[in-house]
Short mmCIF file of N, CA and C in Angstrom, two decimals:
data_model
loop_
_atom_site.label_atom_id
_atom_site.label_comp_id
_atom_site.label_asym_id
_atom_site.label_seq_id
_atom_site.Cartn_x
_atom_site.Cartn_y
_atom_site.Cartn_z
N MET A 912 -5.06 5.59 20.15
CA MET A 912 -5.63 4.44 19.48
C MET A 912 -5.06 4.36 18.06
N PRO A 913 -4.34 3.29 17.75
CA PRO A 913 -3.74 3.18 16.42
C PRO A 913 -4.81 2.96 15.35
N ILE A 914 -4.55 3.50 14.20
CA ILE A 914 -5.47 3.36 13.08
C ILE A 914 -5.28 1.98 12.47
N ALA A 915 -6.38 1.35 12.06
CA ALA A 915 -6.30 0.03 11.44
C ALA A 915 -5.56 0.13 10.11
N ARG A 916 -4.79 -0.87 9.83
CA ARG A 916 -3.98 -0.88 8.60
C ARG A 916 -4.89 -1.01 7.38
N LEU A 917 -4.56 -0.29 6.33
CA LEU A 917 -5.31 -0.36 5.09
C LEU A 917 -5.12 -1.71 4.42
N THR A 918 -6.15 -2.16 3.74
CA THR A 918 -6.03 -3.35 2.91
C THR A 918 -6.32 -2.95 1.48
N GLN A 919 -6.11 -3.87 0.56
CA GLN A 919 -6.36 -3.54 -0.84
C GLN A 919 -7.85 -3.30 -1.09
N LYS A 920 -8.70 -3.95 -0.31
CA LYS A 920 -10.15 -3.75 -0.46
C LYS A 920 -10.54 -2.33 -0.07
N ASP A 921 -9.80 -1.72 0.86
CA ASP A 921 -10.11 -0.37 1.33
C ASP A 921 -9.63 0.70 0.36
N MET A 922 -8.77 0.33 -0.57
CA MET A 922 -8.20 1.31 -1.50
C MET A 922 -9.19 1.63 -2.62
N THR A 923 -9.04 2.82 -3.17
CA THR A 923 -9.83 3.19 -4.33
C THR A 923 -9.24 2.48 -5.55
N GLU A 924 -9.98 2.52 -6.65
CA GLU A 924 -9.51 1.85 -7.86
C GLU A 924 -8.20 2.44 -8.36
N SER A 925 -8.07 3.75 -8.29
CA SER A 925 -6.84 4.38 -8.77
C SER A 925 -5.65 3.98 -7.88
N GLU A 926 -5.89 3.86 -6.57
CA GLU A 926 -4.81 3.44 -5.67
C GLU A 926 -4.42 1.99 -5.94
N GLN A 927 -5.41 1.15 -6.23
CA GLN A 927 -5.11 -0.24 -6.56
C GLN A 927 -4.31 -0.34 -7.86
N ARG A 928 -4.67 0.49 -8.84
CA ARG A 928 -3.91 0.51 -10.10
C ARG A 928 -2.48 0.97 -9.88
N GLU A 929 -2.32 1.97 -9.02
CA GLU A 929 -0.97 2.47 -8.70
C GLU A 929 -0.13 1.38 -8.05
N LEU A 930 -0.73 0.61 -7.15
CA LEU A 930 -0.02 -0.49 -6.50
C LEU A 930 0.38 -1.54 -7.53
N LYS A 931 -0.53 -1.87 -8.44
CA LYS A 931 -0.23 -2.85 -9.50
C LYS A 931 0.92 -2.35 -10.36
N THR A 932 0.92 -1.06 -10.67
CA THR A 932 2.00 -0.47 -11.47
C THR A 932 3.33 -0.57 -10.73
N LEU A 933 3.32 -0.28 -9.43
CA LEU A 933 4.55 -0.38 -8.63
C LEU A 933 5.08 -1.81 -8.62
N LEU A 934 4.17 -2.78 -8.48
CA LEU A 934 4.59 -4.19 -8.49
C LEU A 934 5.17 -4.58 -9.84
N ASP A 935 4.54 -4.11 -10.92
CA ASP A 935 5.05 -4.40 -12.26
C ASP A 935 6.43 -3.78 -12.47
N ARG A 936 6.61 -2.54 -12.00
CA ARG A 936 7.92 -1.88 -12.15
C ARG A 936 9.00 -2.63 -11.37
N ALA A 937 8.66 -3.10 -10.17
CA ALA A 937 9.62 -3.85 -9.37
C ALA A 937 9.97 -5.17 -10.05
N ARG A 938 8.95 -5.83 -10.62
CA ARG A 938 9.19 -7.10 -11.32
C ARG A 938 10.10 -6.89 -12.52
N ILE A 939 9.86 -5.82 -13.28
CA ILE A 939 10.68 -5.53 -14.45
C ILE A 939 12.10 -5.18 -14.05
N SER A 940 12.25 -4.40 -12.97
CA SER A 940 13.60 -4.01 -12.54
C SER A 940 14.40 -5.21 -12.06
N HIS A 941 13.73 -6.20 -11.45
CA HIS A 941 14.44 -7.41 -11.01
C HIS A 941 14.67 -8.37 -12.17
N GLY A 942 13.87 -8.27 -13.22
CA GLY A 942 14.03 -9.14 -14.37
C GLY A 942 13.52 -10.55 -14.13
N ARG A 943 12.69 -10.72 -13.14
CA ARG A 943 12.13 -12.04 -12.81
C ARG A 943 10.87 -11.83 -11.98
N PRO A 944 10.06 -12.88 -11.82
CA PRO A 944 8.89 -12.73 -10.94
C PRO A 944 9.33 -12.45 -9.50
N LEU A 945 8.58 -11.63 -8.80
CA LEU A 945 8.93 -11.27 -7.44
C LEU A 945 8.59 -12.40 -6.47
N THR A 946 9.39 -12.51 -5.43
CA THR A 946 9.06 -13.46 -4.36
C THR A 946 7.96 -12.85 -3.50
N ASN A 947 7.37 -13.67 -2.65
CA ASN A 947 6.32 -13.15 -1.77
C ASN A 947 6.84 -12.05 -0.87
N ALA A 948 8.07 -12.21 -0.36
CA ALA A 948 8.65 -11.19 0.53
C ALA A 948 8.83 -9.87 -0.21
N GLU A 949 9.31 -9.93 -1.45
CA GLU A 949 9.51 -8.71 -2.23
C GLU A 949 8.17 -8.04 -2.55
N THR A 950 7.18 -8.84 -2.90
CA THR A 950 5.84 -8.31 -3.19
C THR A 950 5.26 -7.64 -1.95
N ASN A 951 5.38 -8.34 -0.82
CA ASN A 951 4.84 -7.78 0.42
C ASN A 951 5.55 -6.51 0.84
N GLN A 952 6.86 -6.44 0.57
CA GLN A 952 7.62 -5.23 0.91
C GLN A 952 7.13 -4.04 0.10
N VAL A 953 6.90 -4.25 -1.21
CA VAL A 953 6.41 -3.16 -2.06
C VAL A 953 5.03 -2.72 -1.59
N LYS A 954 4.17 -3.70 -1.29
CA LYS A 954 2.82 -3.37 -0.82
C LYS A 954 2.87 -2.61 0.51
N LYS A 955 3.72 -3.05 1.43
CA LYS A 955 3.82 -2.42 2.74
C LYS A 955 4.28 -0.97 2.62
N GLU A 956 5.28 -0.73 1.78
CA GLU A 956 5.77 0.64 1.59
C GLU A 956 4.68 1.53 1.02
N TYR A 957 3.94 1.01 0.04
CA TYR A 957 2.89 1.81 -0.59
C TYR A 957 1.76 2.09 0.40
N ILE A 958 1.37 1.08 1.18
CA ILE A 958 0.29 1.26 2.16
C ILE A 958 0.71 2.25 3.24
N ASP A 959 1.97 2.18 3.67
CA ASP A 959 2.47 3.14 4.66
C ASP A 959 2.38 4.57 4.12
N LYS A 960 2.76 4.74 2.85
CA LYS A 960 2.70 6.06 2.22
C LYS A 960 1.26 6.54 2.14
N LEU A 961 0.34 5.65 1.75
CA LEU A 961 -1.08 6.01 1.66
C LEU A 961 -1.66 6.39 3.01
N MET A 962 -1.32 5.61 4.04
CA MET A 962 -1.85 5.89 5.37
C MET A 962 -1.34 7.24 5.88
N ALA A 963 -0.08 7.54 5.64
CA ALA A 963 0.46 8.84 6.05
C ALA A 963 -0.23 9.97 5.32
N GLN A 964 -0.48 9.76 4.03
CA GLN A 964 -1.16 10.79 3.24
C GLN A 964 -2.59 11.00 3.73
N ARG A 965 -3.31 9.93 3.99
CA ARG A 965 -4.68 10.05 4.47
C ARG A 965 -4.72 10.68 5.86
N ASP A 966 -3.73 10.35 6.70
CA ASP A 966 -3.67 10.93 8.04
C ASP A 966 -3.45 12.44 7.96
N ALA A 967 -2.57 12.87 7.04
CA ALA A 967 -2.32 14.29 6.87
C ALA A 967 -3.58 15.01 6.41
N GLU A 968 -4.32 14.39 5.48
CA GLU A 968 -5.56 14.99 5.00
C GLU A 968 -6.60 15.08 6.12
N ALA A 969 -6.67 14.05 6.95
CA ALA A 969 -7.62 14.04 8.06
C ALA A 969 -7.27 15.12 9.08
N LYS A 970 -5.97 15.29 9.36
CA LYS A 970 -5.54 16.34 10.29
C LYS A 970 -5.92 17.71 9.76
N LYS A 971 -5.72 17.90 8.45
CA LYS A 971 -6.06 19.18 7.83
C LYS A 971 -7.56 19.44 7.93
N ALA A 972 -8.36 18.41 7.70
CA ALA A 972 -9.82 18.54 7.77
C ALA A 972 -10.26 18.84 9.20
N ARG A 973 -9.65 18.17 10.19
CA ARG A 973 -10.00 18.43 11.59
C ARG A 973 -9.64 19.85 11.98
N LYS A 974 -8.49 20.32 11.52
CA LYS A 974 -8.05 21.68 11.85
C LYS A 974 -9.02 22.71 11.24
N LEU A 975 -9.43 22.47 10.00
CA LEU A 975 -10.36 23.38 9.34
C LEU A 975 -11.71 23.37 10.04
N LYS A 976 -12.17 22.19 10.42
CA LYS A 976 -13.45 22.08 11.12
C LYS A 976 -13.41 22.80 12.46
N LYS A 977 -12.28 22.69 13.15
CA LYS A 977 -12.13 23.36 14.44
C LYS A 977 -12.13 24.87 14.27
N GLN A 978 -11.50 25.36 13.20
CA GLN A 978 -11.47 26.80 12.95
C GLN A 978 -12.85 27.33 12.61
N GLN A 979 -13.65 26.52 11.92
CA GLN A 979 -14.97 26.96 11.50
C GLN A 979 -16.06 26.67 12.53
N ALA A 980 -15.68 26.10 13.66
CA ALA A 980 -16.65 25.75 14.69
C ALA A 980 -17.31 27.01 15.24
N TYR A 981 -18.55 26.85 15.69
CA TYR A 981 -19.30 27.98 16.25
C TYR A 981 -18.66 28.42 17.55
N LYS A 982 -18.43 29.70 17.65
CA LYS A 982 -17.89 30.27 18.89
C LYS A 982 -18.89 31.31 19.39
N PRO A 983 -19.42 31.13 20.58
CA PRO A 983 -20.40 32.10 21.10
C PRO A 983 -19.74 33.47 21.32
N ASP A 984 -20.56 34.50 21.27
CA ASP A 984 -20.08 35.86 21.47
C ASP A 984 -19.65 36.03 22.93
N GLU A 985 -18.41 36.39 23.13
CA GLU A 985 -17.89 36.54 24.50
C GLU A 985 -18.45 37.78 25.19
N ASN A 986 -18.87 38.78 24.43
CA ASN A 986 -19.38 40.02 25.02
C ASN A 986 -20.85 39.90 25.44
N ALA A 987 -21.55 38.93 24.90
CA ALA A 987 -22.97 38.78 25.24
C ALA A 987 -23.09 38.22 26.65
N THR A 988 -24.11 38.68 27.34
CA THR A 988 -24.36 38.18 28.69
C THR A 988 -25.59 37.29 28.66
N PHE A 989 -25.70 36.46 29.66
CA PHE A 989 -26.83 35.55 29.74
C PHE A 989 -28.09 36.32 30.11
N SER A 990 -29.16 36.08 29.39
CA SER A 990 -30.41 36.78 29.65
C SER A 990 -31.40 35.84 30.32
N TRP A 991 -31.66 36.09 31.62
CA TRP A 991 -32.60 35.24 32.35
C TRP A 991 -34.01 35.39 31.80
N SER A 992 -34.39 36.59 31.41
CA SER A 992 -35.77 36.80 30.97
C SER A 992 -36.06 36.08 29.65
N ALA A 993 -35.06 35.87 28.84
CA ALA A 993 -35.28 35.17 27.58
C ALA A 993 -35.46 33.68 27.79
N ASN A 994 -34.99 33.18 28.93
CA ASN A 994 -35.03 31.75 29.17
C ASN A 994 -36.09 31.32 30.19
N THR A 995 -36.89 32.23 30.65
CA THR A 995 -37.94 31.87 31.60
C THR A 995 -39.29 32.02 30.94
N SER A 996 -40.22 31.20 31.35
CA SER A 996 -41.54 31.25 30.78
C SER A 996 -42.28 32.49 31.26
N THR A 997 -43.09 33.09 30.41
CA THR A 997 -43.87 34.28 30.79
C THR A 997 -44.99 33.92 31.74
N ARG A 998 -45.44 32.66 31.74
CA ARG A 998 -46.54 32.24 32.62
C ARG A 998 -46.05 31.82 33.99
N GLY A 999 -44.78 31.70 34.16
CA GLY A 999 -44.26 31.28 35.46
C GLY A 999 -44.30 29.78 35.61
N ARG A 1000 -44.00 29.31 36.80
CA ARG A 1000 -44.01 27.88 37.06
C ARG A 1000 -45.42 27.38 37.23
N ARG A 1001 -45.68 26.18 36.86
CA ARG A 1001 -47.03 25.61 36.99
C ARG A 1001 -47.07 24.69 38.18
#
């Protein structure tokens, strides 16, 4: 199942500021206002980078959660007496 693409609304404030900075740097390097295609290209590259970064963090978190998951004792045996009522069936 593919992950939904990030939008600017989904970004944190610092990520939005970083995107604005990247757009400003691109505009300055071109020496003119950016076209829609150029703006969209810068945004797409940044969003791709963010999604990859978030995916890596999620994988790391899943791996850590899996390592810390409860594992029952393999040497313990099932105890019938602990799981049956002392009064018997009614």
